[in-house]
Amino acid sequence: MNIFNLGGQGAAGQEPGRDAAPAVCSRKGCRSVAEWQLLWNNPRIHTPERRKVWLSCGDHREWLENYLSTRGLWKETLPFTASEAATNEAG
């Protein structure tokens, strides 16, 4: 939460999401643009239909899938597009 845009507008009165930085990979230290969304849930704390999302670049997709799969959390991987970024920010 950013206290400087509680009014629903970004810097200098811009609309939220406008000129925003691109979505990036969830792998620690990676700043590459996201290409994939890895859907997962933790059955101990989430309802079965709930899906959490990690974003991934092409280089870290397999690593993140393995990390989630090893823990029994991974559900599916789907392509990620910039139009989905706006949808995910709104929800």
Short mmCIF file of C-alpha atoms in Angstrom, two decimals:
data_model
loop_
_atom_site.label_atom_id
_atom_site.label_comp_id
_atom_site.label_asym_id
_atom_site.label_seq_id
_atom_site.Cartn_x
_atom_site.Cartn_y
_atom_site.Cartn_z
CA MET A 1 0.00 0.00 0.00
CA ASN A 2 1.37 3.37 -0.98
CA ILE A 3 0.12 6.28 1.15
CA PHE A 4 0.91 8.71 -1.65
CA ASN A 5 -1.74 7.36 -4.00
CA LEU A 6 -4.61 6.59 -1.63
CA GLY A 7 -6.80 8.84 -3.77
CA GLY A 8 -6.67 6.29 -6.58
CA GLN A 9 -4.30 8.18 -8.82
CA GLY A 10 -0.61 7.64 -9.45
CA ALA A 11 2.19 10.17 -9.51
CA ALA A 12 1.30 13.65 -10.73
CA GLY A 13 -2.40 12.76 -10.99
CA GLN A 14 -1.97 9.95 -13.52
CA GLU A 15 -4.46 7.11 -13.63
CA PRO A 16 -3.35 3.89 -11.87
CA GLY A 17 -1.53 1.47 -14.16
CA ARG A 18 -0.70 4.12 -16.72
CA ASP A 19 3.01 4.17 -17.55
CA ALA A 20 3.50 1.56 -14.83
CA ALA A 21 6.60 -0.61 -14.85
CA PRO A 22 6.12 -3.97 -16.58
CA ALA A 23 5.31 -7.03 -14.49
CA VAL A 24 8.52 -8.84 -13.51
CA CYS A 25 9.57 -12.37 -12.60
CA SER A 26 8.88 -13.53 -9.02
CA ARG A 27 12.27 -15.28 -8.69
CA LYS A 28 14.33 -13.53 -6.04
CA GLY A 29 16.68 -10.98 -7.59
CA CYS A 30 15.28 -11.34 -11.12
CA ARG A 31 14.01 -8.18 -12.80
CA SER A 32 13.18 -9.75 -16.18
CA VAL A 33 9.78 -9.15 -17.76
CA ALA A 34 7.19 -11.79 -16.89
CA GLU A 35 6.22 -14.25 -19.64
CA TRP A 36 4.42 -16.93 -17.59
CA GLN A 37 2.00 -17.10 -14.69
CA LEU A 38 2.32 -20.05 -12.35
CA LEU A 39 -0.94 -20.78 -10.57
CA TRP A 40 -0.73 -22.45 -7.18
CA ASN A 41 -2.44 -22.83 -3.84
CA ASN A 42 -1.60 -24.15 -0.43
CA PRO A 43 -4.31 -26.72 0.41
CA ARG A 44 -3.64 -26.30 4.13
CA ILE A 45 -4.76 -22.65 4.08
CA HIS A 46 -6.57 -22.01 0.75
CA THR A 47 -9.89 -23.33 -0.53
CA PRO A 48 -9.48 -25.77 -3.47
CA GLU A 49 -10.62 -23.24 -6.10
CA ARG A 50 -8.33 -20.43 -4.87
CA ARG A 51 -5.33 -19.68 -7.08
CA LYS A 52 -2.33 -17.59 -6.13
CA VAL A 53 -0.08 -16.37 -8.95
CA TRP A 54 3.67 -16.12 -9.31
CA LEU A 55 5.03 -14.53 -12.46
CA SER A 56 8.04 -15.93 -14.27
CA CYS A 57 10.45 -15.04 -17.04
CA GLY A 58 11.39 -17.77 -19.51
CA ASP A 59 14.65 -18.52 -17.69
CA HIS A 60 13.05 -19.18 -14.27
CA ARG A 61 9.81 -20.91 -15.25
CA GLU A 62 11.14 -24.43 -14.70
CA TRP A 63 12.85 -23.51 -11.41
CA LEU A 64 9.67 -21.95 -9.98
CA GLU A 65 7.49 -24.85 -11.19
CA ASN A 66 9.86 -27.33 -9.52
CA TYR A 67 9.87 -25.29 -6.30
CA LEU A 68 6.07 -25.29 -6.14
CA SER A 69 5.69 -28.91 -7.33
CA THR A 70 8.11 -30.24 -4.72
CA ARG A 71 5.90 -28.71 -2.04
CA GLY A 72 2.64 -29.95 -3.61
CA LEU A 73 1.46 -26.40 -4.38
CA TRP A 74 1.71 -26.04 -8.19
CA LYS A 75 -1.52 -26.29 -10.20
CA GLU A 76 -0.78 -25.02 -13.74
CA THR A 77 1.32 -22.63 -15.82
CA LEU A 78 -0.22 -20.26 -18.36
CA PRO A 79 1.21 -17.59 -20.66
CA PHE A 80 1.18 -14.08 -19.22
CA THR A 81 0.31 -11.00 -21.27
CA ALA A 82 0.47 -7.29 -20.45
CA SER A 83 -3.34 -7.04 -20.64
CA GLU A 84 -3.56 -9.52 -17.77
CA ALA A 85 -1.34 -7.26 -15.66
CA ALA A 86 -4.06 -4.60 -15.57
CA THR A 87 -6.65 -7.21 -14.62
CA ASN A 88 -4.45 -8.61 -11.83
CA GLU A 89 -3.77 -5.12 -10.44
CA ALA A 90 -7.47 -4.38 -10.23
CA GLY A 91 -8.23 -7.59 -8.27
#
